[in-house]
Short mmCIF file of C-alpha atoms and ligand atoms in Angstrom, two decimals:
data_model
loop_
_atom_site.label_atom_id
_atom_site.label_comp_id
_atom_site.label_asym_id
_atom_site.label_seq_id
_atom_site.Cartn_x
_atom_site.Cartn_y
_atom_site.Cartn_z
CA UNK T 1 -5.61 28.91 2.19
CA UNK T 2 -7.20 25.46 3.24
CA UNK T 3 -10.25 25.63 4.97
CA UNK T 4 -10.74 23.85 8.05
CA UNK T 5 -14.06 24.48 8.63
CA UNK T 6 -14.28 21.21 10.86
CA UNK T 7 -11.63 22.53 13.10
CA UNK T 8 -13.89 23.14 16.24
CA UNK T 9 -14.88 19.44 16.14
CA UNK T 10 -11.73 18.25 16.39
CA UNK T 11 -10.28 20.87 19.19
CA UNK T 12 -9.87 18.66 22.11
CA UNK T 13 -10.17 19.96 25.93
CA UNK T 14 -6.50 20.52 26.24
CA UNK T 15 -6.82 23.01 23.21
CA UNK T 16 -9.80 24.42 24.73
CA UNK T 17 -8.06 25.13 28.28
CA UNK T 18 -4.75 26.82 26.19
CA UNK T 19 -6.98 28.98 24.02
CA UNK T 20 -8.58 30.29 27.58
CA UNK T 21 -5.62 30.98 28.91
CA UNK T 22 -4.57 33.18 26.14
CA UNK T 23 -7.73 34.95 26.73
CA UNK T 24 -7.42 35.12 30.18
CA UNK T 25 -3.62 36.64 29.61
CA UNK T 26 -5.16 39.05 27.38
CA UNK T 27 -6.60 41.00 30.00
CA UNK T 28 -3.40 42.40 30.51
CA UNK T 29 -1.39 41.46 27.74
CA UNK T 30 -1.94 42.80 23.96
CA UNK T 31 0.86 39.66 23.29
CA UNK T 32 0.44 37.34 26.18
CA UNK T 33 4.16 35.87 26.99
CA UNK T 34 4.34 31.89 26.17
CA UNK T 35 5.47 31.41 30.02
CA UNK T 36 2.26 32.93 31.10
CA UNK T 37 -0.17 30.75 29.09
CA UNK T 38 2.03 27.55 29.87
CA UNK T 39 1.73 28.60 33.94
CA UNK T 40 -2.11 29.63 33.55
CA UNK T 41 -3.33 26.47 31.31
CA UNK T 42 -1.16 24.11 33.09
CA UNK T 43 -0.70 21.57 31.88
CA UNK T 44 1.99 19.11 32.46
CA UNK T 45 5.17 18.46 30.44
CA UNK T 46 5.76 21.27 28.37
CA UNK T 47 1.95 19.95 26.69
CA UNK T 48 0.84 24.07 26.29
CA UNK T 49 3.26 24.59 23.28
CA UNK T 50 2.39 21.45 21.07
CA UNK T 51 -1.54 22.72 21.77
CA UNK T 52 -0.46 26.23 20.84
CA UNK T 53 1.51 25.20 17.57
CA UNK T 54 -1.42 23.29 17.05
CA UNK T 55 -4.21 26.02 17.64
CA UNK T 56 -1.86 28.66 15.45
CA UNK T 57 -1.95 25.68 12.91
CA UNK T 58 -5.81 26.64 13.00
CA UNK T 59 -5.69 30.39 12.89
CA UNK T 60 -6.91 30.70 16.33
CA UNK T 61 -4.06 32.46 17.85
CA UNK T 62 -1.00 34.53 16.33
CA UNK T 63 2.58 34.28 17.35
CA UNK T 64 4.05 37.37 18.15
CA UNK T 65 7.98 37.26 18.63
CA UNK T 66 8.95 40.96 18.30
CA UNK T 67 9.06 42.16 21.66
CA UNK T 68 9.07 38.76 23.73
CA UNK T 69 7.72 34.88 22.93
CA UNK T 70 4.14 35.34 22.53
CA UNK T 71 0.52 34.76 21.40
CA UNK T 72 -2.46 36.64 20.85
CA UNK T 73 -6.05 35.81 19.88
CA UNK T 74 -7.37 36.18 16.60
CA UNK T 75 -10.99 36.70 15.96
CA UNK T 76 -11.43 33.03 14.82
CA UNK T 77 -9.70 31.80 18.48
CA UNK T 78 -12.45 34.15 20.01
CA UNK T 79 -15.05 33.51 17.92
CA UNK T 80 -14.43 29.67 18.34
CA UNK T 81 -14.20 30.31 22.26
CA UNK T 82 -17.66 32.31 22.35
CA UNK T 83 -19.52 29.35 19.75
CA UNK T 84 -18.54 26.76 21.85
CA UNK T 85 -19.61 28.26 24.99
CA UNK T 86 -22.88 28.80 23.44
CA UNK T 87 -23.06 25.03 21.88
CA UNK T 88 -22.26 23.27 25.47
CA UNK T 89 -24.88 25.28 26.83
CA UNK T 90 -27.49 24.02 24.40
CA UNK T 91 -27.85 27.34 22.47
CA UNK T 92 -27.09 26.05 19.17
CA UNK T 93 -25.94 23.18 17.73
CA UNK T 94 -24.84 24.30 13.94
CA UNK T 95 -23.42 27.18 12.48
CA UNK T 96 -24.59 27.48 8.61
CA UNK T 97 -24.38 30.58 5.86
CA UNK T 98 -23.29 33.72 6.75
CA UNK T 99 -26.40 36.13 6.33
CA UNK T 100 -25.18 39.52 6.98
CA UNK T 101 -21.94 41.28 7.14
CA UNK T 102 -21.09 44.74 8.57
CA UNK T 103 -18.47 46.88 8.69
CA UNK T 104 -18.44 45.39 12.72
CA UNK T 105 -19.94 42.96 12.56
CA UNK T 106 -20.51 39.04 10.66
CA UNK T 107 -23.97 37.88 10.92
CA UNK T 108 -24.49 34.12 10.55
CA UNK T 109 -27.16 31.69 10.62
CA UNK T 110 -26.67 28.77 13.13
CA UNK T 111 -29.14 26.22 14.15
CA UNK T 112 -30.73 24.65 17.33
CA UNK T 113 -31.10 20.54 18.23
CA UNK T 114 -34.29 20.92 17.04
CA UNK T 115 -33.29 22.56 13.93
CA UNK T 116 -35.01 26.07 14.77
CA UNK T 117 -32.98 28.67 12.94
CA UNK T 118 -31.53 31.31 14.51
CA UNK T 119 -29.24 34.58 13.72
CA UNK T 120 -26.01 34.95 15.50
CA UNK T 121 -24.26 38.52 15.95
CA UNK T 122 -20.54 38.38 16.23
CA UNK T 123 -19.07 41.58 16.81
CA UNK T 124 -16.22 43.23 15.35
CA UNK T 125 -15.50 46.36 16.59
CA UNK T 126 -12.40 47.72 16.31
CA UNK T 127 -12.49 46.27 12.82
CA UNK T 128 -12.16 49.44 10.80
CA UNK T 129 -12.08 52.21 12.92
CA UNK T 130 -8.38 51.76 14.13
CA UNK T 131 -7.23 55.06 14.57
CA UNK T 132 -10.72 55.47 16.36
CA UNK T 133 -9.51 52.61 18.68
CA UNK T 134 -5.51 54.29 19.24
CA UNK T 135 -7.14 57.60 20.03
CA UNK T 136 -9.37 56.82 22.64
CA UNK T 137 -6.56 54.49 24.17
CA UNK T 138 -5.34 56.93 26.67
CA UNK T 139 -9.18 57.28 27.58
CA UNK T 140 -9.16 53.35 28.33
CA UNK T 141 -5.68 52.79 29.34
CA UNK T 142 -7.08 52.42 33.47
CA UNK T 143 -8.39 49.42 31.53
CA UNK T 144 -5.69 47.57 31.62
CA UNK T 145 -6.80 44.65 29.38
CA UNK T 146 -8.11 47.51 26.31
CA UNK T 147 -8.43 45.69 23.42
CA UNK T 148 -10.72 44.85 20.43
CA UNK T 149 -11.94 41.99 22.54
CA UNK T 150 -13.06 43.71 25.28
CA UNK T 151 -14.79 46.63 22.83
CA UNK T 152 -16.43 43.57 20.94
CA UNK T 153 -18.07 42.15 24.29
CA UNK T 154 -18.95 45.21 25.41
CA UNK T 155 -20.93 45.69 22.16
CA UNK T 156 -22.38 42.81 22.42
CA UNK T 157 -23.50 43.08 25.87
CA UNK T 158 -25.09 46.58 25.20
CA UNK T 159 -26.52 45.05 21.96
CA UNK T 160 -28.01 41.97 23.84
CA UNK T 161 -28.89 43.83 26.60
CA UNK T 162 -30.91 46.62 24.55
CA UNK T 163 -33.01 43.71 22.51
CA UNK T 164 -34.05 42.16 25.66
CA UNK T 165 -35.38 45.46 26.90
CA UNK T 166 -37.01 46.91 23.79
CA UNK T 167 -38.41 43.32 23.29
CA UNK T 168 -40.30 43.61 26.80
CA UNK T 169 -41.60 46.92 26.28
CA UNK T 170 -43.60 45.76 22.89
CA UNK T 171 -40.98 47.03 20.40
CA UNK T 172 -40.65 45.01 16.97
CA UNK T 173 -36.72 43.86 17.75
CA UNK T 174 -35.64 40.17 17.54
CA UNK T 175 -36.21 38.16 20.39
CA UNK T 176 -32.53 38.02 22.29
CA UNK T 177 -31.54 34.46 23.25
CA UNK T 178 -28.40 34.49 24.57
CA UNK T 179 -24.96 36.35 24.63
CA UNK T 180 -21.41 34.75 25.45
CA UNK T 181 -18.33 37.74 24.97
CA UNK T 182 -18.75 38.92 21.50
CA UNK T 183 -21.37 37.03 20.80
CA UNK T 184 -25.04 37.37 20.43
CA UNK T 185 -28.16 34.77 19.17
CA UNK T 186 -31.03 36.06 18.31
CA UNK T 187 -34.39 35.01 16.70
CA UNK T 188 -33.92 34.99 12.85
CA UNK T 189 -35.99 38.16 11.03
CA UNK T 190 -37.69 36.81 8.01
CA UNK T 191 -37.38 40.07 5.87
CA UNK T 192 -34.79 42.08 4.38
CA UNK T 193 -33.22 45.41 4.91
CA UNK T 194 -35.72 48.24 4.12
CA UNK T 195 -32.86 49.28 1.48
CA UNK T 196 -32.99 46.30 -0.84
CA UNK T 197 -37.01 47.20 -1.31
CA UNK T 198 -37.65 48.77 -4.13
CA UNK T 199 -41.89 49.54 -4.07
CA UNK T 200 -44.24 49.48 -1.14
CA UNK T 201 -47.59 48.35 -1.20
CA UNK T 202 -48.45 50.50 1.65
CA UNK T 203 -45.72 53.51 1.67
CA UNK T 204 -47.44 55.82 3.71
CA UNK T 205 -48.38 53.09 6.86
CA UNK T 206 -44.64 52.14 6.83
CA UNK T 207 -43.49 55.10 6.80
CA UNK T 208 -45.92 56.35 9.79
CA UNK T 209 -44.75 53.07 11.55
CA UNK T 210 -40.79 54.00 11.16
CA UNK T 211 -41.39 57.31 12.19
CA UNK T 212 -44.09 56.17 15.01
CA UNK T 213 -40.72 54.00 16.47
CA UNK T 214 -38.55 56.78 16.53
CA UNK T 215 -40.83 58.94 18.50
CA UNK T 216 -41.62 56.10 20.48
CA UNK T 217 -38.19 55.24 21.75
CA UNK T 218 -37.71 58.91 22.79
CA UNK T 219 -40.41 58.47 24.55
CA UNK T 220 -38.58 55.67 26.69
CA UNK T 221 -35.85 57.83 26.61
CA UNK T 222 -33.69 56.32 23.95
CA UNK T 223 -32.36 57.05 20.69
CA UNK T 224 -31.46 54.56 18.25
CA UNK T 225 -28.63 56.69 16.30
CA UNK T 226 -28.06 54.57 13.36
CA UNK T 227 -31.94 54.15 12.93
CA UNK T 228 -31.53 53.94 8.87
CA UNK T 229 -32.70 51.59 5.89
CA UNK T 230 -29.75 49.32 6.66
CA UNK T 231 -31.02 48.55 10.25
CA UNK T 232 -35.21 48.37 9.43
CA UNK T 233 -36.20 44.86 8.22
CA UNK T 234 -39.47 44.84 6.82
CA UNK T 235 -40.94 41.16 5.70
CA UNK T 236 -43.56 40.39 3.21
CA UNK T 237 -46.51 41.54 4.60
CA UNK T 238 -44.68 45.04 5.72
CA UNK T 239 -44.03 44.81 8.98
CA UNK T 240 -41.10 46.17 10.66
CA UNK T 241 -38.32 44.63 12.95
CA UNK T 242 -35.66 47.33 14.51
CA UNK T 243 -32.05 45.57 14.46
CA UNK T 244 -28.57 46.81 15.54
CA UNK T 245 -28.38 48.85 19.03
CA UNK T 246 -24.52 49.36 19.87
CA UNK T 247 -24.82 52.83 19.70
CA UNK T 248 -28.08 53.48 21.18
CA UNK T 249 -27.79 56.54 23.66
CA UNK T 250 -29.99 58.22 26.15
CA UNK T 251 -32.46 61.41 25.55
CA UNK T 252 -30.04 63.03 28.01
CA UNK T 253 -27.02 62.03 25.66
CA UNK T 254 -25.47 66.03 25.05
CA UNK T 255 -26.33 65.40 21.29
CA UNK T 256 -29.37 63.72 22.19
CA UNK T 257 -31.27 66.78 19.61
CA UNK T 258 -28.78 66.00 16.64
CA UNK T 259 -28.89 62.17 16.97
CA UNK T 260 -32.57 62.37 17.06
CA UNK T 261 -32.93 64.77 14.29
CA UNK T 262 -30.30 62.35 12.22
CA UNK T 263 -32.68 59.31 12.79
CA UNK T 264 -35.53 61.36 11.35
CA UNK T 265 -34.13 63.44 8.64
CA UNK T 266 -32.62 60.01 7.59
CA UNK T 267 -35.78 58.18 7.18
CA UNK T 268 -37.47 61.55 5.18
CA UNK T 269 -35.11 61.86 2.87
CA UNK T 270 -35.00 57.97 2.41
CA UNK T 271 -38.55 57.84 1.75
CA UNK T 272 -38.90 61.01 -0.79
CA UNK T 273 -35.99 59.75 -2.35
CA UNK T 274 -37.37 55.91 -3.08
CA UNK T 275 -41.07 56.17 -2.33
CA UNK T 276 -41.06 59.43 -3.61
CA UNK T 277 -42.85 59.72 -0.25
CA UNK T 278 -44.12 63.23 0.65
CA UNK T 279 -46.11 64.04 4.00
CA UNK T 280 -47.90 66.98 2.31
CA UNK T 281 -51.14 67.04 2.50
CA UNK T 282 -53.97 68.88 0.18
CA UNK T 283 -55.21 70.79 3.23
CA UNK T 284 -52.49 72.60 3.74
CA UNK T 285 -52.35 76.12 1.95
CA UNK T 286 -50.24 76.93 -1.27
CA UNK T 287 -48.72 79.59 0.02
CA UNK T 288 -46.55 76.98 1.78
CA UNK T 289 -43.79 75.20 0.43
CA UNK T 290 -43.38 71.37 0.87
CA UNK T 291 -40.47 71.75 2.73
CA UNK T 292 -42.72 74.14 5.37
CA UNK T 293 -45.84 71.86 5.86
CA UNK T 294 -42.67 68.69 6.25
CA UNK T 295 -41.01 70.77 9.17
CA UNK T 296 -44.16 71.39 10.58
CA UNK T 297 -45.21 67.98 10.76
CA UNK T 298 -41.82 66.29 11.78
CA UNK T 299 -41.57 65.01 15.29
CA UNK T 300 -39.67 67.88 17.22
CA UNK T 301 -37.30 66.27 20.16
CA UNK T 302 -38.27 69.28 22.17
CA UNK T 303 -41.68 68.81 21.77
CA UNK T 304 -42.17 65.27 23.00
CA UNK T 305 -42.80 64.06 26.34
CA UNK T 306 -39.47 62.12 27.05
CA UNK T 307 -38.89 59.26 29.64
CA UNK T 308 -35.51 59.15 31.22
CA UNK T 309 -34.25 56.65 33.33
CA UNK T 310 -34.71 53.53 31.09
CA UNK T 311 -30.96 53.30 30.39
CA UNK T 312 -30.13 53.22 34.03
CA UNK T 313 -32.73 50.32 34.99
CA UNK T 314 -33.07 48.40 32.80
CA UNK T 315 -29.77 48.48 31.57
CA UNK T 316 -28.14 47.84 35.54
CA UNK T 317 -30.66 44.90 35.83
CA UNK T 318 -28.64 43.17 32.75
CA UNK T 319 -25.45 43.88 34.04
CA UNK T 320 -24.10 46.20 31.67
CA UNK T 321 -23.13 49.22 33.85
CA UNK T 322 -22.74 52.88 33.47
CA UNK T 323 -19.29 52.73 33.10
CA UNK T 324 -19.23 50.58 30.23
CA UNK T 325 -22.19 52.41 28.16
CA UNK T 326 -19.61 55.63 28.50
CA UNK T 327 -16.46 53.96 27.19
CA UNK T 328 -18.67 52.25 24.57
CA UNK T 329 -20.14 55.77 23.28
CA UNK T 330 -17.16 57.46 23.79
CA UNK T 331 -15.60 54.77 21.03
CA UNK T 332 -18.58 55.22 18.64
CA UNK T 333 -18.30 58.77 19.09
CA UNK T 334 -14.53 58.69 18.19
CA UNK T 335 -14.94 56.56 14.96
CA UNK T 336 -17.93 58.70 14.14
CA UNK T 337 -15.55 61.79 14.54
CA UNK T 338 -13.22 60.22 12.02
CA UNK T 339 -15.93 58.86 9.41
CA UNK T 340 -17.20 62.19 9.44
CA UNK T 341 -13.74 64.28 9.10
CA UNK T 342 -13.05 62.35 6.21
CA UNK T 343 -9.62 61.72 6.95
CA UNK T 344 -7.51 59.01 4.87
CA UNK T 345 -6.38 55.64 6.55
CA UNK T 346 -3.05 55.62 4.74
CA UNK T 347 -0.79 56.17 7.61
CA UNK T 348 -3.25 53.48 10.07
CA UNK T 349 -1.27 51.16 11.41
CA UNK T 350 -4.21 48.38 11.96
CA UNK T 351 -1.68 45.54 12.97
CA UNK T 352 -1.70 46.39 16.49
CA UNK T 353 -5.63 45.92 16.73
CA UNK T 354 -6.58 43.46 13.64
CA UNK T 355 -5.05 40.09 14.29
CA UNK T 356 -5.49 38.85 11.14
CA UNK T 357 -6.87 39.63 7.79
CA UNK T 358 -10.44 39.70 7.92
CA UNK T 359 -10.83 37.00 5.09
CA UNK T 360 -9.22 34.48 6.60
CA UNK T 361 -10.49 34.46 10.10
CA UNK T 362 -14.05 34.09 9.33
CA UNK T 363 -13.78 31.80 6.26
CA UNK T 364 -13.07 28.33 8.45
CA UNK T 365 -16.79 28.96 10.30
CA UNK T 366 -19.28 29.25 7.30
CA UNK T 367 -21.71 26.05 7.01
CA UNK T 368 -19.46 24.69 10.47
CA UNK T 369 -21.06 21.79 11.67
CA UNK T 370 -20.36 21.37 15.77
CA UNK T 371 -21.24 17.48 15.66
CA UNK T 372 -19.09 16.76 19.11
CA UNK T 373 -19.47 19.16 21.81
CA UNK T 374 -16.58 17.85 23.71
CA UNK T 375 -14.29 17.55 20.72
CA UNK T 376 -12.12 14.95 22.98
CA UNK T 377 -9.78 13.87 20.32
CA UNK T 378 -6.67 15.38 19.40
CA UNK T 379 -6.12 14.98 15.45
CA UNK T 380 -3.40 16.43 14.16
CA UNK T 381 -4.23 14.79 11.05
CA UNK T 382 -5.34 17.58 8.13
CA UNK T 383 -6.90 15.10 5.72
CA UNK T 384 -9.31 13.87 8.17
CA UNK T 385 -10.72 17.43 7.92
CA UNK T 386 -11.05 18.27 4.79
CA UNK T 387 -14.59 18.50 3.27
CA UNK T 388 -16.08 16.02 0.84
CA UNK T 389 -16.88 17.09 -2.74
CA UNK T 390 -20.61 18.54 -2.08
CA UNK T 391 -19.11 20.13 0.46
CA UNK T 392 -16.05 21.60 -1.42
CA UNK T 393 -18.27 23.33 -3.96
CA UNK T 394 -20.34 24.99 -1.06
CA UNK T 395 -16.62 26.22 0.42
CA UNK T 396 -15.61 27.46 -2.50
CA UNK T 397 -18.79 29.33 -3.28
CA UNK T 398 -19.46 30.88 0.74
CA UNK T 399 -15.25 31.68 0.71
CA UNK T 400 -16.40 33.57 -2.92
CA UNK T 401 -19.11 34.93 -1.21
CA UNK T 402 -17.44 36.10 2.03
CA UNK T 403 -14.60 37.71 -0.47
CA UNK T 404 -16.91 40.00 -1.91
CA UNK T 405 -18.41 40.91 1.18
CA UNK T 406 -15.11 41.48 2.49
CA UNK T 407 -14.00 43.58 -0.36
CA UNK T 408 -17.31 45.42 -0.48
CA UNK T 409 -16.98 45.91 3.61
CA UNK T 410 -13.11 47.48 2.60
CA UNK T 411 -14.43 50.04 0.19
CA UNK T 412 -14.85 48.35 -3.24
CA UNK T 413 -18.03 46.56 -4.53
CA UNK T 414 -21.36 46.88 -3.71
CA UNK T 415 -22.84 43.79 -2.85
CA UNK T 416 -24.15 41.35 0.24
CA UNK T 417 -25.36 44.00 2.55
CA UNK T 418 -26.07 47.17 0.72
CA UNK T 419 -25.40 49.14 3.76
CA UNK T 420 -21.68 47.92 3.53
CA UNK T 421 -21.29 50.58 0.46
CA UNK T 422 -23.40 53.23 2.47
CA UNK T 423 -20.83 53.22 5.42
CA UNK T 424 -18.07 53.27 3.16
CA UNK T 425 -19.41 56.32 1.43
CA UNK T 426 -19.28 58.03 4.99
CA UNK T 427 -15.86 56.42 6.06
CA UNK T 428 -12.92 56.96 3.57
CA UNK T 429 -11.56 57.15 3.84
CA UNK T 430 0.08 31.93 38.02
CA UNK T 431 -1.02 27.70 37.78
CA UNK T 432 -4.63 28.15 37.12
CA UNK T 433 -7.28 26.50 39.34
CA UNK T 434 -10.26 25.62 37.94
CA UNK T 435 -12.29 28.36 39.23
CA UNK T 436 -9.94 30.98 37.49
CA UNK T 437 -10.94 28.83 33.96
CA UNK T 438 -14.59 29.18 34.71
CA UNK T 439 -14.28 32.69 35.40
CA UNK T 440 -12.34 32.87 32.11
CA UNK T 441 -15.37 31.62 30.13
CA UNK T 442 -17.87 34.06 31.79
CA UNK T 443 -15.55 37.31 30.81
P1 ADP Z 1 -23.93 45.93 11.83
O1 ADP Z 1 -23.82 46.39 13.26
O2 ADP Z 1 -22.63 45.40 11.35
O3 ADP Z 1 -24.55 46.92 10.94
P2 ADP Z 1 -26.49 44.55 11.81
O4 ADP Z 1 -27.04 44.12 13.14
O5 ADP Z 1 -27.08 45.76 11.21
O6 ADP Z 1 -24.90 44.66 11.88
O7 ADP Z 1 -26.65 43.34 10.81
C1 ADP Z 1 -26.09 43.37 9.49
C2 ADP Z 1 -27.03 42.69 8.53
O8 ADP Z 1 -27.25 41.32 8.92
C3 ADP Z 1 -28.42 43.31 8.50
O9 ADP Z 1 -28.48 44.35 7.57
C4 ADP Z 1 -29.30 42.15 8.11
O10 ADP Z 1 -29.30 41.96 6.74
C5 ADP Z 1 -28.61 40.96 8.74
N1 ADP Z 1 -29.20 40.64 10.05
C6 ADP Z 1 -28.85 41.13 11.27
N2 ADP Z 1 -29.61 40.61 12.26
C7 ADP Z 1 -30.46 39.74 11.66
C8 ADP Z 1 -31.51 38.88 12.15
N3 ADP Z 1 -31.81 38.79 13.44
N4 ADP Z 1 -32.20 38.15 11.23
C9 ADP Z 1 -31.89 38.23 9.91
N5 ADP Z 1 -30.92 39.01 9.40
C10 ADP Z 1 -30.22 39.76 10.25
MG1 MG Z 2 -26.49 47.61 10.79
#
């Protein structure tokens, strides 16, 4: 497939104003009817379906014909709609290498005007977890507009909305910049993932630390629930940056005991099994066996003095209500459920709820440069994208790259993010007015 990694460039305001109305026609349309996003962009003289042949030229949307004429979103049309929100609001000016890739998520460098670096979250849920998605559809369906877009934002919002928080109270999280629908920027964390480290210089303080955070955030009445090697950075000098709070749940969650416990026993057996880490000390008597003195010493959840009411303040004053924290945990609960059962994907139909495969969507964005905000002209012409030489070898090299992250992310090698091959262990298996645009762009 030829990349077009220049494609948001050249997307002119007319492409812009189609692409958000097949958004906004996705709110209650999985396959929004070509009639619907020619009456909502509108613009004149049958102009929607040359824009539309030209944005599915791009990957941005998907024709659907079975039912009815139609068009749908793909991750790249969203992703492209949430970038260059972010860009004409002076965000970011550059999207470079992809750093990071989840099993929900594609992590990418992008840069500000001043050429700060900076780490940008797009979310993916929905990605894997399909039967996950179909099962909790009844659940959703007063949600008329249920979709992997609007799980994706809501991640994202949580996810932003968490970082700001945790950042204010003194925790060691990135520092959250901005959000736009599935979208999140973030300060850059100049470490790695606490699995790629192999020896410690100070075990023992790091390990205190990680466990100190754990205890701390129950203290503020939250529990981090995928609090892992995977999601603790640590830098040169050792110090620690939490990352990766979609699933973050209250004290008062029902299984607030067994997500707690998870976090810790995770992190124990993590550290005996790497550091060879033990938190026995001589003092204790022999009679005891290591795995006695370890209980002993292990935060209990019972025992600690645990805040409540951080969720609902905090949380509220971002904007990301009550509602939507339930139908986000009851998703991650449901694809937990189905990791966890170890049930087979074979008869998962993903078409309804992955637009495209995930190799090509994301391909056309690595090392993007966003040199035109506006993007005013219309060029229909595909040589005029196409990279130069230097810039060819990078492609070929980043689509290499994003392959094996992709084919690592679907169960085969481990590579990029180690904590790709970890998850796979556990988971086998009406004519619009102007106003309605802008509102468009804030949902
Ligand atoms: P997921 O929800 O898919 O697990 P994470 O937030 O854990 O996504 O990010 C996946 C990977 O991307 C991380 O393991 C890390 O390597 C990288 N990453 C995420 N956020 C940042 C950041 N702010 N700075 C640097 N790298 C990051
Ligand atoms: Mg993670």
């Amino acid at each position: 497939m030829k990349l077009d990694v220049d494609a948001l460039r050249y997307l002119s305001k007319d492409d812009f104003r189609v692409l958000t109305a097949v958004e906004m026609g996705m709110r209650n349309h999985e396959i929004v009817p070509s009639e619907l996003i020619d009456r909502i962009a509108g613009l004149k003289h049958g102009g929607t379906y040359k824009v539309l042949k030209n944005l599915l030229k791009h990957k941005l949307v998907h024709h659907d014909s079975s039912k009815y004429d139609g068009f749908r979103l793909t991750y790249l049309g969203y992703d492209f709609l949430a970038i260059k929100a972010l860009v004409n609001r002076g965000v970011f000016a550059a999207v470079g290498r992809q750093i990071g890739v989840g099993k929900e998520s594609d992590i990418f460098e992008v840069a500000t005007e001043d050429g700060t670096v900076l780490a940008m979250k797009l979310h993916r849920l929905g990605r894997t977890s399909f039967r996950a998605v179909k099962s909790k559809r009844d659940y959703l369906l007063h949600r008329k507009s249920f979709n992997w877009l609007y799980l994706s934002r809501l991640a994202a919002l949580k996810e932003f909305a968490f970082m700001k928080a945790l950042g204010e109270h003194g925790f060691p999280v990135p520092n959250a910049v901005d959000c736009n629908r599935h979208c999140i920027v973030m300060s850059l964390v100049l470490g790695y993932p606490l699995v790629q480290v192999r020896e410690l210089r100070n075990p023992d303080v790091v390990f205190e630390t990680i466990v100190g955070l754990v205890v701390r955030l129950a203290e503020h009445g939250l529990i981090h629930c995928d609090f892992n090697e995977f999601n603790i950075m640590i830098d040169d000098d050792e110090n620690i940056t939490m990352i990766d709070f979609p699933q973050m749940v209250s004290v008062a969650h029902r299984n607030g005991q067994m997500y707690f416990d998870r976090d810790v026993d995770g992190i124990y057996k993590f550290f005996r099994k790497r550091f060879n880490h033990s938190v026995v000390e001589d003092s204790h008597s022999s009679h005891e066996t290591e795995s006695d003195i370890e209980e002993e010493e292990r935060p209990s959840f019972s025992s600690l003095a645990k805040a409540t009411g951080f969720l609902d303040k905090e949380l509220a004053a971002s904007g990301f209500t009550r509602r939507e924290q339930e139908q986000i945990e009851s998703f991650i609960e449901g694809s937990e459920a189905e990791n966890s059962s170890g049930s087979d994907e074979d008869d998962v139909d993903d078409s309804e709820f992955m637009p495209e495969k995930v190799d090509e969507d994301l391909s056309s964005l690595n090392s993007l440069r966003l040199a035109d905000q506006d993007g005013d002209d219309d060029d229909d012409d595909d040589d005029a994208h196409s990279p130069d030489n230097g810039d060819a070898v990078l492609h070929r090299r980043l689509v290499k790259q994003r392959r094996r992250a992709v084919a690592a992310a679907q169960g085969g090698r481990k590579t990029l993010s180690s904590r790709n091959s970890y998850k796979e262990k556990g988971s086998k298996g009406a004519q619009s007015s102007s106003k309605a645009m802008r509102q468009a762009c804030k949902w």
